[in-house]
Amino acid sequence: MTAHIHAELMKQYAEDAATTDEPWRLWEWSADGLIWSPMNGVATFFAPAIQYRRKPRTININGHKVPEPMRAAPKLGEKYWFPSWDSLSECFADWYDWEGDKGDLMRLSAGLCHPTKEAAEAHARALLSFTEVKA
C-alpha cells in the first residue's frame, strides 16, 4: 500500500492544527503551482490533483514584506540567490552554486540567501527603499 501523495503535508497541517484552531490560515493551494490562493476554512481533505503548501514566511524591511531568507545552508552545488546591485540591468539579484566557502557562509549568516530570484529581488528592493529619493 502506498502513502497518500500529500501524506507529509497532512502531517504538517496536523502539527499546525495542534497549535491553532484556524490552521488553514497558514496554508495555500494551487491548481498549477504558479498562482497560490489562501485556503478558506477547514481542510477536510487534500485532493491529489491540487498542490498545497504552508504560506511562505516573511520579514519586514522598512515596511516591505520580504520572503524570509534561508536560515540553513542549501545542499552542496544547489543554486541560491541574493540581493545584488552590481548589475546594470533591472535585475537586483545574483546567484551562486552553494560551495560552503567563506562568501557563501557570510551571505547566509547575514540573512541574504534566498531559494528564488524573486525573493532576492524583493529583498534588494526593500533594502534600497532606505535610500531611494522620492520626488
GROMACS .gro file of C-alpha atoms in nm:
model
  135
    1MET     CA    1   0.000   0.000   0.000
    2THR     CA    2   0.139   0.341  -0.096
    3ALA     CA    3   0.106   0.658   0.107
    4HIS     CA    4  -0.124   0.942   0.004
    5ILE     CA    5   0.054   1.188  -0.227
    6HIS     CA    6   0.006   1.463   0.036
    7ALA     CA    7   0.079   1.250   0.345
    8GLU     CA    8   0.377   1.460   0.456
    9LEU     CA    9   0.183   1.785   0.408
   10MET     CA   10  -0.109   1.637   0.602
   11LYS     CA   11   0.130   1.575   0.894
   12GLN     CA   12   0.245   1.938   0.881
   13TYR     CA   13  -0.117   2.056   0.868
   14ALA     CA   14  -0.194   1.841   1.174
   15GLU     CA   15   0.103   1.999   1.356
   16ASP     CA   16  -0.040   2.342   1.277
   17ALA     CA   17  -0.386   2.227   1.395
   18ALA     CA   18  -0.228   2.132   1.729
   19THR     CA   19  -0.114   2.493   1.780
   20THR     CA   20  -0.406   2.693   1.637
   21ASP     CA   21  -0.780   2.645   1.588
   22GLU     CA   22  -0.753   2.802   1.239
   23PRO     CA   23  -0.464   2.615   1.075
   24TRP     CA   24  -0.595   2.684   0.723
   25ARG     CA   25  -0.485   3.047   0.765
   26LEU     CA   26  -0.125   2.921   0.745
   27TRP     CA   27  -0.178   2.733   0.417
   28GLU     CA   28  -0.222   2.796   0.043
   29TRP     CA   29  -0.336   2.584  -0.250
   30SER     CA   30  -0.271   2.592  -0.624
   31ALA     CA   31  -0.409   2.412  -0.928
   32ASP     CA   32  -0.099   2.484  -1.137
   33GLY     CA   33   0.184   2.562  -0.893
   34LEU     CA   34   0.208   2.920  -1.028
   35ILE     CA   35  -0.086   3.100  -0.870
   36TRP     CA   36  -0.132   3.036  -0.498
   37SER     CA   37  -0.452   3.114  -0.308
   38PRO     CA   38  -0.521   3.112   0.065
   39MET     CA   39  -0.712   2.813   0.198
   40ASN     CA   40  -1.064   2.905   0.307
   41GLY     CA   41  -1.185   2.714   0.608
   42VAL     CA   42  -1.104   2.372   0.739
   43ALA     CA   43  -0.917   2.146   0.501
   44THR     CA   44  -1.118   1.826   0.522
   45PHE     CA   45  -0.914   1.652   0.252
   46PHE     CA   46  -0.607   1.705   0.040
   47ALA     CA   47  -0.710   1.647  -0.322
   48PRO     CA   48  -0.438   1.464  -0.516
   49ALA     CA   49  -0.468   1.695  -0.821
   50ILE     CA   50  -0.419   2.013  -0.611
   51GLN     CA   51  -0.089   2.141  -0.470
   52TYR     CA   52  -0.066   2.264  -0.112
   53ARG     CA   53   0.196   2.448   0.089
   54ARG     CA   54   0.244   2.643   0.407
   55LYS     CA   55   0.233   3.014   0.337
   56PRO     CA   56   0.587   3.142   0.293
   57ARG     CA   57   0.712   3.330   0.599
   58THR     CA   58   0.804   3.694   0.556
   59ILE     CA   59   1.016   3.953   0.730
   60ASN     CA   60   0.955   4.329   0.743
   61ILE     CA   61   1.220   4.558   0.596
   62ASN     CA   62   1.128   4.926   0.610
   63GLY     CA   63   0.758   4.842   0.566
   64HIS     CA   64   0.819   4.590   0.285
   65LYS     CA   65   0.713   4.228   0.330
   66VAL     CA   66   1.001   4.016   0.205
   67PRO     CA   67   1.019   3.636   0.192
   68GLU     CA   68   1.218   3.512   0.490
   69PRO     CA   69   1.581   3.442   0.396
   70MET     CA   70   1.721   3.092   0.418
   71ARG     CA   71   1.831   3.001   0.770
   72ALA     CA   72   2.008   2.677   0.680
   73ALA     CA   73   2.270   2.611   0.416
   74PRO     CA   74   2.146   2.461   0.090
   75LYS     CA   75   2.291   2.137  -0.039
   76LEU     CA   76   2.636   2.142  -0.195
   77GLY     CA   77   2.606   2.261  -0.556
   78GLU     CA   78   2.249   2.392  -0.511
   79LYS     CA   79   2.176   2.736  -0.659
   80TYR     CA   80   2.081   3.018  -0.424
   81TRP     CA   81   2.002   3.385  -0.489
   82PHE     CA   82   2.098   3.703  -0.302
   83PRO     CA   83   2.030   4.079  -0.335
   84SER     CA   84   2.275   4.248  -0.572
   85TRP     CA   85   2.336   4.594  -0.710
   86ASP     CA   86   2.626   4.507  -0.939
   87SER     CA   87   2.407   4.468  -1.243
   88LEU     CA   88   2.331   4.744  -1.490
   89SER     CA   89   2.003   4.572  -1.574
   90GLU     CA   90   1.673   4.593  -1.390
   91CYS     CA   91   1.761   4.270  -1.210
   92PHE     CA   92   1.852   4.319  -0.843
   93ALA     CA   93   1.964   3.964  -0.771
   94ASP     CA   94   2.254   3.737  -0.847
   95TRP     CA   95   2.318   3.370  -0.781
   96TYR     CA   96   2.587   3.122  -0.690
   97ASP     CA   97   2.601   2.748  -0.652
   98TRP     CA   98   2.648   2.669  -0.283
   99GLU     CA   99   3.007   2.564  -0.210
  100GLY     CA  100   3.011   2.637   0.162
  101ASP     CA  101   3.301   2.878   0.121
  102LYS     CA  102   3.358   3.199   0.316
  103GLY     CA  103   3.140   3.410   0.083
  104ASP     CA  104   2.851   3.164   0.095
  105LEU     CA  105   2.868   3.145   0.475
  106MET     CA  106   2.889   3.525   0.511
  107ARG     CA  107   2.578   3.576   0.293
  108LEU     CA  108   2.390   3.305   0.486
  109SER     CA  109   2.478   3.448   0.828
  110ALA     CA  110   2.383   3.799   0.707
  111GLY     CA  111   2.037   3.670   0.608
  112LEU     CA  112   2.085   3.740   0.238
  113CYS     CA  113   2.035   3.393   0.083
  114HIS     CA  114   1.708   3.305  -0.089
  115PRO     CA  115   1.590   3.000  -0.280
  116THR     CA  116   1.442   3.210  -0.565
  117LYS     CA  117   1.540   3.508  -0.777
  118GLU     CA  118   1.208   3.679  -0.699
  119ALA     CA  119   1.268   3.661  -0.324
  120ALA     CA  120   1.619   3.804  -0.358
  121GLU     CA  121   1.492   4.086  -0.580
  122ALA     CA  122   1.219   4.171  -0.327
  123HIS     CA  123   1.487   4.180  -0.057
  124ALA     CA  124   1.704   4.412  -0.268
  125ARG     CA  125   1.415   4.650  -0.340
  126ALA     CA  126   1.328   4.662   0.031
  127LEU     CA  127   1.688   4.745   0.124
  128LEU     CA  128   1.708   5.010  -0.149
  129SER     CA  129   1.391   5.172  -0.008
  130PHE     CA  130   1.605   5.315   0.274
  131THR     CA  131   1.796   5.533   0.030
  132GLU     CA  132   1.553   5.598  -0.256
  133VAL     CA  133   1.483   5.958  -0.343
  134LYS     CA  134   1.112   6.034  -0.362
  135ALA     CA  135   1.000   6.306  -0.599
   0.00000   0.00000   0.00000
